[in-house]
Amino acid sequence: METTQLPTVPLGATGLPITRVGFGAWAIGGGDWEFGWGPQQDQASVDAIHRALELGVNWIDTAAAYGFGHSESVVGRALQGLERRPYVFTKCSLLNDGSGHVVHSLKRDSILREAEASVKRLGVDAIDLYQIHWPNPEADVEEGWAAMAELKEQGVVRHIGVSNFNVEQIRRAQAIAPVETLQPPYSLIEREVEAEILPAALKDDIGVIVYSPMGSGMLTGAMTRERVEAMPDNDWRKSDDWFTEPRLTRNLALADRLRAVGERHGMSAGAVAVAWTLLNPAVSGAITGFRRPDQVDPIIDAVWLKLTEDDLAEIAADADA
């Protein structure tokens, strides 16, 4: 597979040189679970992964929870036969209750079993970055993090990190073993982490990869009120606050502003949304989700986009309305 070159930055203290955007594999888990994205064709997922790798993306972020193993299996299929594989990041702690709904576990034995299963599904010798998906149950954070450190010591995983943790929870984990990375939600419509979490990560040299930089599709420029209404019932977004009133109207107006900024640069609204997250000095990379190969090129452009002060002012217009 011929690949182009994209700029890389170190992922915090891990030293992993990652591209500023990575392939997010949440949506390719399909719709048959609590937070699914509706029907998905696996071959389209594989083709999307291959297109991202051709363009130079060098990491994939998935999770055992995405389709309860389905996303990891599809990623493993896409990696087969590659001469040089990308870094593979995945997560643990969300389990299937038997009916497609999520239950949380941070028990040591559960995490060790999940890691073994993920390695098999992905077809890798070791997981490059293993992350606790959610800090639930909170009382078990220490037990869960000790298990993560154990996996790293055993060589089952190369680096360990957390997702959706607050500063206090990160500190509790750090008392056991270094927290190497953090994966929080971050976008123009979800900015809560700017206040404390991102500054703390920057101070401690914790590598940050943000998820949903395009607001789970809201800020791609392709979302419309009609498209939201037509979403299948097994797409979690259909009833989410971002996609329903009163936020829907405001979010679509923001997407329109991103589209206008993108047109000046010859780029997509989604690329503008992703590039905006990369301006934060704490952020090493952004996780960008794709379901088809044709969706990849317009978003990968974000790594080259230099937003101006005028661009930022236009994006921020009516932000406090």
Tab-separated table of N, CA and C in Angstrom, residues 74-231:
chain	number	residue	atom	x	y	z
A	74	VAL	N	-13.363	-5.900	12.756
A	74	VAL	CA	-13.253	-5.250	11.447
A	74	VAL	C	-11.883	-4.594	11.299
A	75	VAL	N	-11.405	-3.936	12.353
A	75	VAL	CA	-10.065	-3.350	12.314
A	75	VAL	C	-9.032	-4.452	12.082
A	76	GLY	N	-9.156	-5.565	12.787
A	76	GLY	CA	-8.232	-6.676	12.589
A	76	GLY	C	-8.238	-7.182	11.154
A	77	ARG	N	-9.423	-7.243	10.564
A	77	ARG	CA	-9.535	-7.662	9.155
A	77	ARG	C	-8.811	-6.680	8.246
A	78	ALA	N	-8.969	-5.385	8.519
A	78	ALA	CA	-8.331	-4.369	7.681
A	78	ALA	C	-6.813	-4.407	7.796
A	79	LEU	N	-6.312	-4.866	8.936
A	79	LEU	CA	-4.858	-4.886	9.156
A	79	LEU	C	-4.191	-6.090	8.514
A	80	GLN	N	-4.968	-7.113	8.197
A	80	GLN	CA	-4.380	-8.335	7.650
A	80	GLN	C	-3.647	-8.062	6.338
A	81	GLY	N	-2.423	-8.547	6.269
A	81	GLY	CA	-1.645	-8.439	5.039
A	81	GLY	C	-0.933	-7.122	4.828
A	82	LEU	N	-1.117	-6.173	5.743
A	82	LEU	CA	-0.419	-4.895	5.597
A	82	LEU	C	1.059	-5.084	5.870
A	83	GLU	N	1.891	-4.493	5.029
A	83	GLU	CA	3.331	-4.593	5.231
A	83	GLU	C	3.763	-3.831	6.476
A	84	ARG	N	3.082	-2.723	6.710
A	84	ARG	CA	3.411	-1.910	7.876
A	84	ARG	C	2.099	-1.448	8.508
A	85	ARG	N	1.825	-1.935	9.697
A	85	ARG	CA	0.537	-1.613	10.302
A	85	ARG	C	0.607	-0.304	11.084
A	86	PRO	N	-0.531	0.366	11.224
A	86	PRO	CA	-0.590	1.578	12.039
A	86	PRO	C	-0.575	1.208	13.521
A	87	TYR	N	-0.386	2.222	14.365
A	87	TYR	CA	-0.589	2.004	15.792
A	87	TYR	C	-2.060	1.684	16.025
A	88	VAL	N	-2.314	0.781	16.954
A	88	VAL	CA	-3.685	0.399	17.275
A	88	VAL	C	-3.955	0.704	18.744
A	89	PHE	N	-4.941	1.541	18.972
A	89	PHE	CA	-5.375	1.918	20.318
A	89	PHE	C	-6.761	1.317	20.556
A	90	THR	N	-6.987	0.771	21.730
A	90	THR	CA	-8.327	0.278	22.059
A	90	THR	C	-8.601	0.502	23.542
A	91	LYS	N	-9.780	0.073	23.988
A	91	LYS	CA	-10.236	0.416	25.335
A	91	LYS	C	-10.950	-0.766	25.982
A	92	CYS	N	-11.060	-0.673	27.311
A	92	CYS	CA	-11.737	-1.710	28.074
A	92	CYS	C	-12.696	-1.074	29.075
A	93	SER	N	-13.445	-1.913	29.777
A	93	SER	CA	-14.289	-1.588	30.933
A	93	SER	C	-15.776	-1.502	30.619
A	94	LEU	N	-16.174	-1.586	29.352
A	94	LEU	CA	-17.594	-1.611	28.998
A	94	LEU	C	-17.944	-3.001	28.469
A	95	LEU	N	-18.895	-3.652	29.115
A	95	LEU	CA	-19.261	-5.023	28.775
A	95	LEU	C	-20.719	-5.101	28.330
A	96	ASN	N	-21.046	-6.176	27.638
A	96	ASN	CA	-22.401	-6.428	27.173
A	96	ASN	C	-23.197	-7.106	28.287
A	97	ASP	N	-24.352	-6.544	28.630
A	97	ASP	CA	-25.176	-7.150	29.676
A	97	ASP	C	-25.979	-8.339	29.161
A	98	GLY	N	-25.781	-8.669	27.885
A	98	GLY	CA	-26.505	-9.782	27.280
A	98	GLY	C	-27.635	-9.352	26.385
A	99	SER	N	-27.999	-8.053	26.481
A	99	SER	CA	-29.093	-7.554	25.647
A	99	SER	C	-28.653	-6.385	24.775
A	100	GLY	N	-27.333	-6.208	24.612
A	100	GLY	CA	-26.823	-5.115	23.797
A	100	GLY	C	-26.644	-3.819	24.547
A	101	HIS	N	-26.865	-3.839	25.862
A	101	HIS	CA	-26.668	-2.655	26.684
A	101	HIS	C	-25.357	-2.756	27.446
A	102	VAL	N	-24.818	-1.607	27.815
A	102	VAL	CA	-23.507	-1.524	28.449
A	102	VAL	C	-23.611	-1.696	29.957
A	103	VAL	N	-22.698	-2.483	30.511
A	103	VAL	CA	-22.446	-2.500	31.951
A	103	VAL	C	-20.962	-2.219	32.154
A	104	HIS	N	-20.629	-1.609	33.280
A	104	HIS	CA	-19.257	-1.184	33.542
A	104	HIS	C	-18.553	-2.135	34.508
A	105	SER	N	-17.283	-2.384	34.245
A	105	SER	CA	-16.473	-3.168	35.182
A	105	SER	C	-15.032	-2.697	35.139
A	106	LEU	N	-14.466	-2.455	36.319
A	106	LEU	CA	-13.045	-2.141	36.451
A	106	LEU	C	-12.347	-3.196	37.312
A	107	LYS	N	-12.935	-4.371	37.421
A	107	LYS	CA	-12.331	-5.451	38.171
A	107	LYS	C	-11.112	-5.996	37.422
A	108	ARG	N	-10.093	-6.339	38.168
A	108	ARG	CA	-8.835	-6.802	37.568
A	108	ARG	C	-9.059	-7.950	36.590
A	109	ASP	N	-9.731	-9.001	37.027
A	109	ASP	CA	-9.882	-10.173	36.172
A	109	ASP	C	-10.629	-9.847	34.885
A	110	SER	N	-11.601	-8.949	34.966
A	110	SER	CA	-12.357	-8.552	33.787
A	110	SER	C	-11.453	-7.826	32.789
A	111	ILE	N	-10.642	-6.902	33.276
A	111	ILE	CA	-9.754	-6.144	32.390
A	111	ILE	C	-8.717	-7.059	31.742
A	112	LEU	N	-8.176	-8.008	32.491
A	112	LEU	CA	-7.196	-8.926	31.914
A	112	LEU	C	-7.836	-9.780	30.818
A	113	ARG	N	-9.072	-10.221	31.060
A	113	ARG	CA	-9.768	-11.017	30.031
A	113	ARG	C	-10.076	-10.175	28.803
A	114	GLU	N	-10.497	-8.941	29.016
A	114	GLU	CA	-10.806	-8.063	27.882
A	114	GLU	C	-9.580	-7.813	27.013
A	115	ALA	N	-8.440	-7.602	27.662
A	115	ALA	CA	-7.213	-7.335	26.908
A	115	ALA	C	-6.848	-8.532	26.039
A	116	GLU	N	-6.955	-9.725	26.596
A	116	GLU	CA	-6.644	-10.939	25.842
A	116	GLU	C	-7.569	-11.085	24.633
A	117	ALA	N	-8.851	-10.813	24.848
A	117	ALA	CA	-9.814	-10.926	23.754
A	117	ALA	C	-9.558	-9.877	22.676
A	118	SER	N	-9.194	-8.654	23.089
A	118	SER	CA	-8.925	-7.587	22.117
A	118	SER	C	-7.699	-7.919	21.271
A	119	VAL	N	-6.660	-8.443	21.888
A	119	VAL	CA	-5.457	-8.828	21.136
A	119	VAL	C	-5.809	-9.844	20.052
A	120	LYS	N	-6.648	-10.793	20.393
A	120	LYS	CA	-7.033	-11.828	19.423
A	120	LYS	C	-7.859	-11.244	18.287
A	121	ARG	N	-8.852	-10.414	18.635
A	121	ARG	CA	-9.700	-9.836	17.583
A	121	ARG	C	-8.898	-8.936	16.649
A	122	LEU	N	-7.983	-8.175	17.206
A	122	LEU	CA	-7.201	-7.237	16.407
A	122	LEU	C	-6.079	-7.933	15.627
A	123	GLY	N	-5.668	-9.104	16.074
A	123	GLY	CA	-4.615	-9.831	15.387
A	123	GLY	C	-3.246	-9.192	15.523
A	124	VAL	N	-2.992	-8.569	16.682
A	124	VAL	CA	-1.710	-7.896	16.915
A	124	VAL	C	-0.934	-8.641	17.990
A	125	ASP	N	0.382	-8.408	18.023
A	125	ASP	CA	1.194	-9.045	19.057
A	125	ASP	C	1.058	-8.330	20.393
A	126	ALA	N	0.768	-7.036	20.355
A	126	ALA	CA	0.526	-6.240	21.556
A	126	ALA	C	-0.277	-5.015	21.160
A	127	ILE	N	-1.070	-4.516	22.094
A	127	ILE	CA	-1.861	-3.308	21.862
A	127	ILE	C	-0.977	-2.094	22.144
A	128	ASP	N	-0.902	-1.169	21.192
A	128	ASP	CA	-0.001	-0.027	21.344
A	128	ASP	C	-0.427	0.916	22.464
A	129	LEU	N	-1.735	1.130	22.607
A	129	LEU	CA	-2.257	1.958	23.693
A	129	LEU	C	-3.566	1.346	24.168
A	130	TYR	N	-3.610	1.033	25.469
A	130	TYR	CA	-4.809	0.454	26.069
A	130	TYR	C	-5.370	1.464	27.053
A	131	GLN	N	-6.684	1.723	26.947
A	131	GLN	CA	-7.293	2.792	27.721
A	131	GLN	C	-8.505	2.293	28.508
A	132	ILE	N	-8.656	2.772	29.747
A	132	ILE	CA	-9.906	2.567	30.464
A	132	ILE	C	-10.945	3.484	29.830
A	133	HIS	N	-12.050	2.893	29.395
A	133	HIS	CA	-13.031	3.641	28.613
A	133	HIS	C	-13.781	4.677	29.454
A	134	TRP	N	-14.246	4.263	30.631
A	134	TRP	CA	-14.956	5.154	31.544
A	134	TRP	C	-14.535	4.837	32.977
A	135	PRO	N	-14.473	5.842	33.849
A	135	PRO	CA	-14.066	5.613	35.241
A	135	PRO	C	-15.227	5.130	36.109
A	136	ASN	N	-15.879	4.061	35.660
A	136	ASN	CA	-17.041	3.511	36.358
A	136	ASN	C	-16.882	2.003	36.551
A	137	PRO	N	-17.241	1.483	37.732
A	137	PRO	CA	-17.634	2.203	38.948
A	137	PRO	C	-16.450	2.981	39.523
A	138	GLU	N	-16.709	4.190	39.967
A	138	GLU	CA	-15.615	5.053	40.408
A	138	GLU	C	-14.843	4.452	41.581
A	139	ALA	N	-15.507	3.695	42.422
A	139	ALA	CA	-14.834	3.091	43.574
A	139	ALA	C	-13.758	2.097	43.152
A	140	ASP	N	-13.829	1.608	41.910
A	140	ASP	CA	-12.874	0.603	41.436
A	140	ASP	C	-11.783	1.173	40.535
A	141	VAL	N	-11.647	2.502	40.491
A	141	VAL	CA	-10.638	3.109	39.617
A	141	VAL	C	-9.244	2.573	39.942
A	142	GLU	N	-8.916	2.491	41.213
A	142	GLU	CA	-7.573	2.018	41.591
A	142	GLU	C	-7.350	0.565	41.167
A	143	GLU	N	-8.333	-0.287	41.381
A	143	GLU	CA	-8.185	-1.682	40.977
A	143	GLU	C	-8.019	-1.791	39.462
A	144	GLY	N	-8.816	-1.032	38.729
A	144	GLY	CA	-8.718	-1.068	37.275
A	144	GLY	C	-7.378	-0.579	36.767
A	145	TRP	N	-6.900	0.517	37.364
A	145	TRP	CA	-5.633	1.074	36.883
A	145	TRP	C	-4.452	0.175	37.244
A	146	ALA	N	-4.510	-0.475	38.396
A	146	ALA	CA	-3.458	-1.426	38.758
A	146	ALA	C	-3.412	-2.574	37.753
A	147	ALA	N	-4.581	-2.999	37.269
A	147	ALA	CA	-4.627	-4.054	36.256
A	147	ALA	C	-4.013	-3.569	34.941
A	148	MET	N	-4.251	-2.319	34.608
A	148	MET	CA	-3.654	-1.756	33.387
A	148	MET	C	-2.129	-1.754	33.489
A	149	ALA	N	-1.612	-1.346	34.647
A	149	ALA	CA	-0.162	-1.333	34.851
A	149	ALA	C	0.403	-2.752	34.764
A	150	GLU	N	-0.357	-3.708	35.255
A	150	GLU	CA	0.056	-5.111	35.179
A	150	GLU	C	0.163	-5.564	33.724
A	151	LEU	N	-0.826	-5.190	32.913
A	151	LEU	CA	-0.787	-5.552	31.498
A	151	LEU	C	0.414	-4.945	30.786
A	152	LYS	N	0.751	-3.715	31.144
A	152	LYS	CA	1.922	-3.081	30.535
A	152	LYS	C	3.199	-3.792	30.951
A	153	GLU	N	3.292	-4.149	32.206
A	153	GLU	CA	4.484	-4.854	32.689
A	153	GLU	C	4.636	-6.208	32.001
A	154	GLN	N	3.513	-6.856	31.696
A	154	GLN	CA	3.542	-8.153	31.028
A	154	GLN	C	3.848	-8.040	29.538
A	155	GLY	N	3.744	-6.817	28.967
A	155	GLY	CA	3.977	-6.631	27.545
A	155	GLY	C	2.761	-6.905	26.680
A	156	VAL	N	1.614	-7.144	27.307
A	156	VAL	CA	0.385	-7.330	26.540
A	156	VAL	C	-0.004	-6.017	25.859
A	157	VAL	N	0.275	-4.910	26.542
A	157	VAL	CA	0.042	-3.574	25.989
A	157	VAL	C	1.327	-2.768	26.153
A	158	ARG	N	1.528	-1.798	25.260
A	158	ARG	CA	2.767	-1.018	25.303
A	158	ARG	C	2.619	0.269	26.114
A	159	HIS	N	1.454	0.865	26.058
A	159	HIS	CA	1.197	2.116	26.793
A	159	HIS	C	-0.217	2.054	27.357
A	160	ILE	N	-0.443	2.826	28.427
A	160	ILE	CA	-1.760	2.808	29.073
A	160	ILE	C	-2.267	4.231	29.276
A	161	GLY	N	-3.575	4.386	29.128
A	161	GLY	CA	-4.183	5.701	29.265
A	161	GLY	C	-5.615	5.592	29.757
A	162	VAL	N	-6.267	6.732	29.838
A	162	VAL	CA	-7.641	6.790	30.331
A	162	VAL	C	-8.500	7.615	29.377
A	163	SER	N	-9.794	7.382	29.447
A	163	SER	CA	-10.754	8.136	28.650
A	163	SER	C	-11.875	8.591	29.575
A	164	ASN	N	-12.323	9.827	29.386
A	164	ASN	CA	-13.456	10.368	30.149
A	164	ASN	C	-13.168	10.527	31.641
A	165	PHE	N	-11.913	10.609	32.029
A	165	PHE	CA	-11.546	10.835	33.428
A	165	PHE	C	-11.494	12.327	33.720
A	166	ASN	N	-11.846	12.709	34.949
A	166	ASN	CA	-11.619	14.085	35.383
A	166	ASN	C	-10.270	14.179	36.072
A	167	VAL	N	-9.886	15.373	36.479
A	167	VAL	CA	-8.546	15.585	37.035
A	167	VAL	C	-8.348	14.770	38.306
A	168	GLU	N	-9.337	14.751	39.171
A	168	GLU	CA	-9.205	14.024	40.431
A	168	GLU	C	-9.031	12.534	40.175
A	169	GLN	N	-9.745	11.994	39.219
A	169	GLN	CA	-9.617	10.572	38.894
A	169	GLN	C	-8.253	10.265	38.281
A	170	ILE	N	-7.744	11.184	37.473
A	170	ILE	CA	-6.401	11.016	36.916
A	170	ILE	C	-5.368	10.983	38.033
A	171	ARG	N	-5.506	11.873	39.000
A	171	ARG	CA	-4.559	11.921	40.120
A	171	ARG	C	-4.574	10.600	40.900
A	172	ARG	N	-5.752	10.044	41.115
A	172	ARG	CA	-5.849	8.766	41.822
A	172	ARG	C	-5.115	7.663	41.055
A	173	ALA	N	-5.263	7.659	39.747
A	173	ALA	CA	-4.557	6.664	38.947
A	173	ALA	C	-3.055	6.892	38.973
A	174	GLN	N	-2.645	8.145	38.895
A	174	GLN	CA	-1.213	8.455	38.873
A	174	GLN	C	-0.498	8.030	40.145
A	175	ALA	N	-1.228	7.912	41.232
A	175	ALA	CA	-0.617	7.450	42.478
A	175	ALA	C	-0.193	5.988	42.391
A	176	ILE	N	-0.718	5.266	41.382
A	176	ILE	CA	-0.405	3.849	41.198
A	176	ILE	C	0.622	3.657	40.089
A	177	ALA	N	0.387	4.307	38.959
A	177	ALA	CA	1.281	4.215	37.796
A	177	ALA	C	1.012	5.428	36.915
A	178	PRO	N	2.014	5.879	36.147
A	178	PRO	CA	1.814	7.063	35.305
A	178	PRO	C	0.652	6.898	34.318
A	179	VAL	N	-0.154	7.941	34.222
A	179	VAL	CA	-1.188	8.014	33.188
A	179	VAL	C	-0.527	8.623	31.955
A	180	GLU	N	-0.384	7.834	30.896
A	180	GLU	CA	0.370	8.283	29.729
A	180	GLU	C	-0.474	9.092	28.752
A	181	THR	N	-1.766	8.762	28.675
A	181	THR	CA	-2.624	9.453	27.705
A	181	THR	C	-4.016	9.674	28.289
A	182	LEU	N	-4.705	10.623	27.667
A	182	LEU	CA	-6.084	10.949	28.029
A	182	LEU	C	-6.897	11.104	26.754
A	183	GLN	N	-8.113	10.544	26.764
A	183	GLN	CA	-9.025	10.698	25.622
A	183	GLN	C	-10.332	11.311	26.116
A	184	PRO	N	-10.499	12.628	25.965
A	184	PRO	CA	-11.747	13.288	26.348
A	184	PRO	C	-12.564	13.690	25.119
A	185	PRO	N	-13.855	13.957	25.316
A	185	PRO	CA	-14.629	14.554	24.220
A	185	PRO	C	-14.256	16.029	24.093
A	186	TYR	N	-14.104	16.505	22.863
A	186	TYR	CA	-13.753	17.918	22.689
A	186	TYR	C	-14.138	18.364	21.297
A	187	SER	N	-14.947	19.411	21.244
A	187	SER	CA	-15.357	19.989	19.968
A	187	SER	C	-15.910	21.374	20.234
A	188	LEU	N	-16.285	22.057	19.181
A	188	LEU	CA	-16.898	23.382	19.324
A	188	LEU	C	-18.223	23.336	20.063
A	189	ILE	N	-18.851	22.173	20.153
A	189	ILE	CA	-20.113	22.083	20.890
A	189	ILE	C	-19.958	21.326	22.202
A	190	GLU	N	-18.745	20.961	22.544
A	190	GLU	CA	-18.502	20.310	23.841
A	190	GLU	C	-17.115	20.718	24.326
A	191	ARG	N	-17.083	21.812	25.094
A	191	ARG	CA	-15.814	22.449	25.448
A	191	ARG	C	-15.502	22.406	26.943
A	192	GLU	N	-16.211	21.602	27.706
A	192	GLU	CA	-16.037	21.596	29.152
A	192	GLU	C	-14.608	21.277	29.587
A	193	VAL	N	-13.884	20.477	28.802
A	193	VAL	CA	-12.540	20.052	29.220
A	193	VAL	C	-11.513	21.177	29.152
A	194	GLU	N	-11.882	22.291	28.535
A	194	GLU	CA	-10.929	23.409	28.441
A	194	GLU	C	-10.594	24.006	29.803
A	195	ALA	N	-11.518	23.940	30.745
A	195	ALA	CA	-11.354	24.640	32.020
A	195	ALA	C	-10.254	24.033	32.877
A	196	GLU	N	-10.286	22.723	33.098
A	196	GLU	CA	-9.330	22.090	34.011
A	196	GLU	C	-8.589	20.912	33.397
A	197	ILE	N	-9.296	20.081	32.650
A	197	ILE	CA	-8.724	18.803	32.230
A	197	ILE	C	-7.591	18.967	31.233
A	198	LEU	N	-7.794	19.761	30.179
A	198	LEU	CA	-6.732	19.943	29.192
A	198	LEU	C	-5.515	20.666	29.780
A	199	PRO	N	-5.690	21.727	30.568
A	199	PRO	CA	-4.514	22.353	31.192
A	199	PRO	C	-3.738	21.388	32.089
A	200	ALA	N	-4.433	20.538	32.833
A	200	ALA	CA	-3.756	19.578	33.701
A	200	ALA	C	-2.970	18.563	32.881
A	201	ALA	N	-3.548	18.114	31.776
A	201	ALA	CA	-2.857	17.158	30.919
A	201	ALA	C	-1.601	17.781	30.310
A	202	LEU	N	-1.722	19.022	29.876
A	202	LEU	CA	-0.566	19.716	29.303
A	202	LEU	C	0.548	19.854	30.337
A	203	LYS	N	0.191	20.226	31.544
A	203	LYS	CA	1.166	20.408	32.615
A	203	LYS	C	1.906	19.108	32.936
A	204	ASP	N	1.184	17.990	32.908
A	204	ASP	CA	1.772	16.700	33.280
A	204	ASP	C	2.316	15.913	32.090
A	205	ASP	N	2.332	16.514	30.903
A	205	ASP	CA	2.804	15.856	29.684
A	205	ASP	C	2.039	14.558	29.413
A	206	ILE	N	0.735	14.615	29.636
A	206	ILE	CA	-0.139	13.505	29.284
A	206	ILE	C	-0.604	13.717	27.846
A	207	GLY	N	-0.360	12.754	26.993
A	207	GLY	CA	-0.770	12.883	25.598
A	207	GLY	C	-2.279	12.860	25.466
A	208	VAL	N	-2.827	13.796	24.711
A	208	VAL	CA	-4.283	13.917	24.573
A	208	VAL	C	-4.707	13.637	23.132
A	209	ILE	N	-5.624	12.683	22.992
A	209	ILE	CA	-6.307	12.472	21.713
A	209	ILE	C	-7.795	12.691	21.980
A	210	VAL	N	-8.389	13.630	21.276
A	210	VAL	CA	-9.776	14.008	21.567
A	210	VAL	C	-10.733	13.242	20.658
A	211	TYR	N	-11.894	12.900	21.225
A	211	TYR	CA	-12.893	12.220	20.400
A	211	TYR	C	-14.075	13.133	20.099
A	212	SER	N	-14.787	12.777	19.050
A	212	SER	CA	-15.929	13.548	18.544
A	212	SER	C	-15.582	15.010	18.250
A	213	PRO	N	-14.460	15.289	17.559
A	213	PRO	CA	-14.126	16.677	17.237
A	213	PRO	C	-15.114	17.315	16.264
A	214	MET	N	-15.874	16.481	15.548
A	214	MET	CA	-16.911	16.991	14.649
A	214	MET	C	-18.301	16.835	15.258
A	215	GLY	N	-18.357	16.706	16.585
A	215	GLY	CA	-19.653	16.588	17.244
A	215	GLY	C	-20.459	15.398	16.764
A	216	SER	N	-19.780	14.254	16.582
A	216	SER	CA	-20.446	13.021	16.130
A	216	SER	C	-21.207	13.222	14.819
A	217	GLY	N	-20.626	14.019	13.934
A	217	GLY	CA	-21.212	14.251	12.614
A	217	GLY	C	-21.970	15.549	12.487
A	218	MET	N	-22.306	16.180	13.609
A	218	MET	CA	-23.077	17.419	13.561
A	218	MET	C	-22.343	18.521	12.811
A	219	LEU	N	-21.011	18.564	12.907
A	219	LEU	CA	-20.254	19.683	12.357
A	219	LEU	C	-19.551	19.350	11.043
A	220	THR	N	-19.966	18.295	10.376
A	220	THR	CA	-19.324	17.931	9.113
A	220	THR	C	-19.757	18.822	7.957
A	221	GLY	N	-20.887	19.512	8.122
A	221	GLY	CA	-21.439	20.283	7.020
A	221	GLY	C	-22.427	19.483	6.205
A	222	ALA	N	-22.496	18.172	6.474
A	222	ALA	CA	-23.419	17.310	5.740
A	222	ALA	C	-24.694	17.032	6.521
A	223	MET	N	-24.736	17.457	7.803
A	223	MET	CA	-25.904	17.185	8.629
A	223	MET	C	-27.008	18.208	8.336
A	224	THR	N	-28.227	17.721	8.259
A	224	THR	CA	-29.395	18.577	8.066
A	224	THR	C	-30.500	18.123	9.014
A	225	ARG	N	-31.494	18.962	9.184
A	225	ARG	CA	-32.635	18.596	10.013
A	225	ARG	C	-33.331	17.344	9.437
A	226	GLU	N	-33.423	17.282	8.117
A	226	GLU	CA	-34.071	16.139	7.476
A	226	GLU	C	-33.271	14.857	7.695
A	227	ARG	N	-31.960	14.976	7.661
A	227	ARG	CA	-31.117	13.792	7.872
A	227	ARG	C	-31.254	13.270	9.301
A	228	VAL	N	-31.342	14.188	10.254
A	228	VAL	CA	-31.543	13.775	11.648
A	228	VAL	C	-32.864	13.031	11.786
A	229	GLU	N	-33.914	13.583	11.195
A	229	GLU	CA	-35.234	12.958	11.299
A	229	GLU	C	-35.261	11.578	10.654
A	230	ALA	N	-34.416	11.378	9.634
A	230	ALA	CA	-34.409	10.107	8.901
A	230	ALA	C	-33.467	9.076	9.509
A	231	MET	N	-32.774	9.420	10.589
A	231	MET	CA	-31.851	8.463	11.209
A	231	MET	C	-32.609	7.232	11.688
